[in-house]
PDB file of C-alpha atoms in Angstrom:
ATOM      1  CA  UNK A  22      18.791  -2.511 -13.803  1.00 91.00           C
ATOM      2  CA  UNK A  23      16.821  -0.550 -16.402  1.00 93.00           C
ATOM      3  CA  UNK A  24      13.901  -2.979 -16.119  1.00 93.00           C
ATOM      4  CA  UNK A  25      13.927  -2.590 -12.328  1.00 95.00           C
ATOM      5  CA  UNK A  26      13.879   1.200 -12.577  1.00 97.00           C
ATOM      6  CA  UNK A  27      11.069   1.215 -15.135  1.00 97.00           C
ATOM      7  CA  UNK A  28       9.019  -1.349 -13.220  1.00 97.00           C
ATOM      8  CA  UNK A  29       9.517   0.598 -10.000  1.00 98.00           C
ATOM      9  CA  UNK A  30       8.344   3.778 -11.699  1.00 98.00           C
ATOM     10  CA  UNK A  31       5.242   1.991 -13.016  1.00 98.00           C
ATOM     11  CA  UNK A  32       4.504   0.495  -9.587  1.00 99.00           C
ATOM     12  CA  UNK A  33       4.891   3.806  -7.761  1.00 99.00           C
ATOM     13  CA  UNK A  34       2.711   5.674 -10.263  1.00 99.00           C
ATOM     14  CA  UNK A  35       0.093   2.896 -10.160  1.00 99.00           C
ATOM     15  CA  UNK A  36       0.096   2.959  -6.351  1.00 99.00           C
ATOM     16  CA  UNK A  37      -0.343   6.730  -6.271  1.00 99.00           C
ATOM     17  CA  UNK A  38      -3.167   6.459  -8.801  1.00 98.00           C
ATOM     18  CA  UNK A  39      -4.911   3.701  -6.809  1.00 98.00           C
ATOM     19  CA  UNK A  40      -4.540   5.689  -3.609  1.00 98.00           C
ATOM     20  CA  UNK A  41      -5.832   8.906  -5.131  1.00 98.00           C
ATOM     21  CA  UNK A  42      -8.834   7.227  -6.734  1.00 98.00           C
ATOM     22  CA  UNK A  43      -9.758   5.315  -3.580  1.00 97.00           C
ATOM     23  CA  UNK A  44      -9.544   8.461  -1.445  1.00 97.00           C
ATOM     24  CA  UNK A  45     -11.609  10.440  -3.968  1.00 97.00           C
ATOM     25  CA  UNK A  46     -14.190   7.646  -4.096  1.00 95.00           C
ATOM     26  CA  UNK A  47     -14.605   7.437  -0.344  1.00 95.00           C
ATOM     27  CA  UNK A  48     -14.485  11.197   0.096  1.00 92.00           C
ATOM     28  CA  UNK A  49     -17.353  11.615  -2.348  1.00 92.00           C
ATOM     29  CA  UNK A  50     -19.302   8.740  -0.795  1.00 91.00           C
ATOM     30  CA  UNK A  51     -18.868  10.151   2.714  1.00 88.00           C
ATOM     31  CA  UNK A  52     -20.330  13.495   1.636  1.00 86.00           C
ATOM     32  CA  UNK A  53     -23.461  11.832   0.236  1.00 88.00           C
ATOM     33  CA  UNK A  54     -23.838   9.193   2.921  1.00 84.00           C
ATOM     34  CA  UNK A  55     -26.519   9.465   5.532  1.00 82.00           C
ATOM     35  CA  UNK A  56     -26.192   7.931   8.933  1.00 76.00           C
ATOM     36  CA  UNK A  57     -23.897   8.269  11.856  1.00 80.00           C
ATOM     37  CA  UNK A  58     -20.343   9.630  11.765  1.00 82.00           C
ATOM     38  CA  UNK A  59     -19.216   6.206  12.993  1.00 84.00           C
ATOM     39  CA  UNK A  60     -20.459   4.525   9.813  1.00 87.00           C
ATOM     40  CA  UNK A  61     -18.769   7.116   7.601  1.00 87.00           C
ATOM     41  CA  UNK A  62     -15.455   6.891   9.408  1.00 89.00           C
ATOM     42  CA  UNK A  63     -15.430   3.099   9.597  1.00 91.00           C
ATOM     43  CA  UNK A  64     -16.140   2.936   5.875  1.00 91.00           C
ATOM     44  CA  UNK A  65     -13.331   5.413   5.215  1.00 92.00           C
ATOM     45  CA  UNK A  66     -10.853   3.397   7.278  1.00 95.00           C
ATOM     46  CA  UNK A  67     -11.940   0.211   5.510  1.00 96.00           C
ATOM     47  CA  UNK A  68     -11.453   1.737   2.060  1.00 96.00           C
ATOM     48  CA  UNK A  69      -8.048   3.143   3.025  1.00 97.00           C
ATOM     49  CA  UNK A  70      -7.041  -0.296   4.310  1.00 98.00           C
ATOM     50  CA  UNK A  71      -8.143  -1.925   1.037  1.00 98.00           C
ATOM     51  CA  UNK A  72      -6.161   0.684  -0.917  1.00 98.00           C
ATOM     52  CA  UNK A  73      -3.004  -0.251   0.988  1.00 99.00           C
ATOM     53  CA  UNK A  74      -3.611  -3.971   0.401  1.00 99.00           C
ATOM     54  CA  UNK A  75      -3.986  -3.332  -3.349  1.00 99.00           C
ATOM     55  CA  UNK A  76      -0.770  -1.289  -3.405  1.00 99.00           C
ATOM     56  CA  UNK A  77       1.160  -3.944  -1.483  1.00 99.00           C
ATOM     57  CA  UNK A  78      -0.206  -6.555  -3.900  1.00 99.00           C
ATOM     58  CA  UNK A  79       0.973  -4.545  -6.915  1.00 99.00           C
ATOM     59  CA  UNK A  80       4.520  -4.523  -5.578  1.00 98.00           C
ATOM     60  CA  UNK A  81       4.272  -8.234  -4.699  1.00 98.00           C
ATOM     61  CA  UNK A  82       3.328  -8.978  -8.311  1.00 98.00           C
ATOM     62  CA  UNK A  83       6.297  -6.874  -9.418  1.00 97.00           C
ATOM     63  CA  UNK A  84       8.652  -8.843  -7.169  1.00 97.00           C
ATOM     64  CA  UNK A  85       7.254 -12.106  -8.523  1.00 96.00           C
ATOM     65  CA  UNK A  86       7.708 -11.008 -12.137  1.00 96.00           C
ATOM     66  CA  UNK A  87      11.227  -9.790 -11.502  1.00 96.00           C
ATOM     67  CA  UNK A  88      12.237 -13.043  -9.834  1.00 96.00           C
ATOM     68  CA  UNK A  89      10.433 -15.658 -11.912  1.00 94.00           C
ATOM     69  CA  UNK A  90      10.015 -14.072 -15.337  1.00 94.00           C
ATOM     70  CA  UNK A  91      13.056 -11.821 -15.721  1.00 94.00           C
ATOM     71  CA  UNK A  92      15.518 -13.372 -13.238  1.00 94.00           C
ATOM     72  CA  UNK A  93      16.551  -9.988 -11.829  1.00 95.00           C
ATOM     73  CA  UNK A  94      17.094 -11.195  -8.282  1.00 96.00           C
ATOM     74  CA  UNK A  95      15.223 -13.158  -5.698  1.00 94.00           C
ATOM     75  CA  UNK A  96      13.643 -13.060  -2.299  1.00 95.00           C
ATOM     76  CA  UNK A  97      15.656 -15.297   0.022  1.00 93.00           C
ATOM     77  CA  UNK A  98      15.432 -16.342   3.635  1.00 93.00           C
ATOM     78  CA  UNK A  99      12.671 -18.237   5.409  1.00 89.00           C
ATOM     79  CA  UNK A 100      10.681 -19.043   2.266  1.00 89.00           C
ATOM     80  CA  UNK A 101       7.300 -20.765   2.552  1.00 88.00           C
ATOM     81  CA  UNK A 102       6.826 -20.931  -1.204  1.00 85.00           C
ATOM     82  CA  UNK A 103       4.391 -19.134  -3.432  1.00 89.00           C
ATOM     83  CA  UNK A 104       2.571 -15.828  -3.559  1.00 93.00           C
ATOM     84  CA  UNK A 105       2.500 -15.366   0.217  1.00 95.00           C
ATOM     85  CA  UNK A 106       6.275 -14.823   0.347  1.00 95.00           C
ATOM     86  CA  UNK A 107       6.111 -11.958  -2.133  1.00 97.00           C
ATOM     87  CA  UNK A 108       3.094 -10.439  -0.396  1.00 97.00           C
ATOM     88  CA  UNK A 109       4.705 -10.747   3.042  1.00 96.00           C
ATOM     89  CA  UNK A 110       7.981  -9.247   1.835  1.00 96.00           C
ATOM     90  CA  UNK A 111       6.116  -6.453   0.048  1.00 97.00           C
ATOM     91  CA  UNK A 112       4.057  -5.650   3.160  1.00 97.00           C
ATOM     92  CA  UNK A 113       7.214  -5.661   5.265  1.00 96.00           C
ATOM     93  CA  UNK A 114       8.889  -3.246   2.850  1.00 96.00           C
ATOM     94  CA  UNK A 115       5.828  -1.028   2.285  1.00 97.00           C
ATOM     95  CA  UNK A 116       5.293  -0.494   5.998  1.00 96.00           C
ATOM     96  CA  UNK A 117       9.060  -0.101   6.582  1.00 93.00           C
ATOM     97  CA  UNK A 118       8.791  -2.897   9.136  1.00 91.00           C
ATOM     98  CA  UNK A 119      11.719  -4.768   7.594  1.00 82.00           C
ATOM     99  CA  UNK A 120      11.530  -7.956   9.654  1.00 78.00           C
ATOM    100  CA  UNK A 121      14.695  -9.386   8.109  1.00 83.00           C
ATOM    101  CA  UNK A 122      13.526 -12.981   7.742  1.00 91.00           C
ATOM    102  CA  UNK A 123      13.145 -12.403   3.988  1.00 94.00           C
ATOM    103  CA  UNK A 124      15.597 -10.292   2.041  1.00 93.00           C
ATOM    104  CA  UNK A 125      16.035  -9.257  -1.588  1.00 95.00           C
ATOM    105  CA  UNK A 126      19.029  -9.736  -3.835  1.00 96.00           C
ATOM    106  CA  UNK A 127      19.914  -8.274  -7.186  1.00 96.00           C
ATOM    107  CA  UNK A 128      17.709  -5.564  -8.640  1.00 96.00           C
ATOM    108  CA  UNK A 129      14.906  -6.441  -6.226  1.00 97.00           C
ATOM    109  CA  UNK A 130      16.833  -4.458  -3.608  1.00 96.00           C
ATOM    110  CA  UNK A 131      16.207  -1.247  -5.557  1.00 97.00           C
ATOM    111  CA  UNK A 132      12.475  -1.937  -5.858  1.00 98.00           C
ATOM    112  CA  UNK A 133      12.228  -2.786  -2.141  1.00 97.00           C
ATOM    113  CA  UNK A 134      13.969   0.442  -1.161  1.00 97.00           C
ATOM    114  CA  UNK A 135      11.677   2.587  -3.293  1.00 98.00           C
ATOM    115  CA  UNK A 136       8.606   0.652  -2.102  1.00 98.00           C
ATOM    116  CA  UNK A 137       9.503   1.643   1.462  1.00 97.00           C
ATOM    117  CA  UNK A 138       9.599   5.298   0.482  1.00 98.00           C
ATOM    118  CA  UNK A 139       6.318   5.010  -1.448  1.00 98.00           C
ATOM    119  CA  UNK A 140       4.661   3.203   1.450  1.00 98.00           C
ATOM    120  CA  UNK A 141       5.804   5.848   3.909  1.00 98.00           C
ATOM    121  CA  UNK A 142       4.346   8.616   1.738  1.00 98.00           C
ATOM    122  CA  UNK A 143       1.065   6.781   1.089  1.00 98.00           C
ATOM    123  CA  UNK A 144       0.588   5.825   4.742  1.00 98.00           C
ATOM    124  CA  UNK A 145       1.183   9.468   5.642  1.00 98.00           C
ATOM    125  CA  UNK A 146      -1.402  10.485   3.053  1.00 98.00           C
ATOM    126  CA  UNK A 147      -3.876   8.051   4.622  1.00 98.00           C
ATOM    127  CA  UNK A 148      -3.208   9.449   8.084  1.00 97.00           C
ATOM    128  CA  UNK A 149      -3.808  12.969   6.809  1.00 97.00           C
ATOM    129  CA  UNK A 150      -7.023  11.904   5.073  1.00 96.00           C
ATOM    130  CA  UNK A 151      -8.232  10.160   8.221  1.00 93.00           C
ATOM    131  CA  UNK A 152      -7.479  13.225  10.322  1.00 93.00           C
ATOM    132  CA  UNK A 153      -9.371  15.508   7.940  1.00 92.00           C
ATOM    133  CA  UNK A 154     -12.304  13.079   7.802  1.00 88.00           C
ATOM    134  CA  UNK A 155     -12.488  12.930  11.575  1.00 88.00           C
ATOM    135  CA  UNK A 156     -12.315  16.700  11.784  1.00 87.00           C
ATOM    136  CA  UNK A 157     -15.245  16.991   9.366  1.00 82.00           C
ATOM    137  CA  UNK A 158     -17.428  14.147  10.617  1.00 76.00           C
ATOM    138  CA  UNK A 159     -16.488  13.401  14.224  1.00 75.00           C
ATOM    139  CA  UNK A 160     -18.628  15.509  16.507  1.00 70.00           C
ATOM    140  CA  UNK A 161     -18.388  14.747  20.211  1.00 63.00           C
ATOM    141  CA  UNK A 162     -21.771  16.278  20.885  1.00 58.00           C
ATOM    142  CA  UNK A 163     -23.508  13.988  18.358  1.00 60.00           C
ATOM    143  CA  UNK A 164     -24.630  10.404  18.734  1.00 56.00           C
ATOM    144  CA  UNK A 165     -22.065   8.058  17.210  1.00 52.00           C
TER     145      UNK A 165
END
């Protein structure tokens, strides 16, 4: 269980770092960018989306390592085989969707539970960032 706790801590910190850096990058770029508010906001949404994909991928790699390298549990259920199962399960956990067709056993349950909490916080952070960006750049009286 110690490996699962340490790996979860590393994954959460890495996800927060990725999220922070991506939001800082796009925030700075939006300030310097010329053009319409539409372009700025679409770019911001795209970067936020990419940040979430990277974070989901980090957890998917963690699940793969825990299952195949350290034997600390496994993802079971309707398995297709390969990377896509870990990514799908990670996305389902991160978004708190929890479809139920794949489920963790062993120490992977702990990581999945914490990933859901991390995903909830990071998605909330993205929503807040998007709101603030729209407040700053979305003018109804301007041409979009």
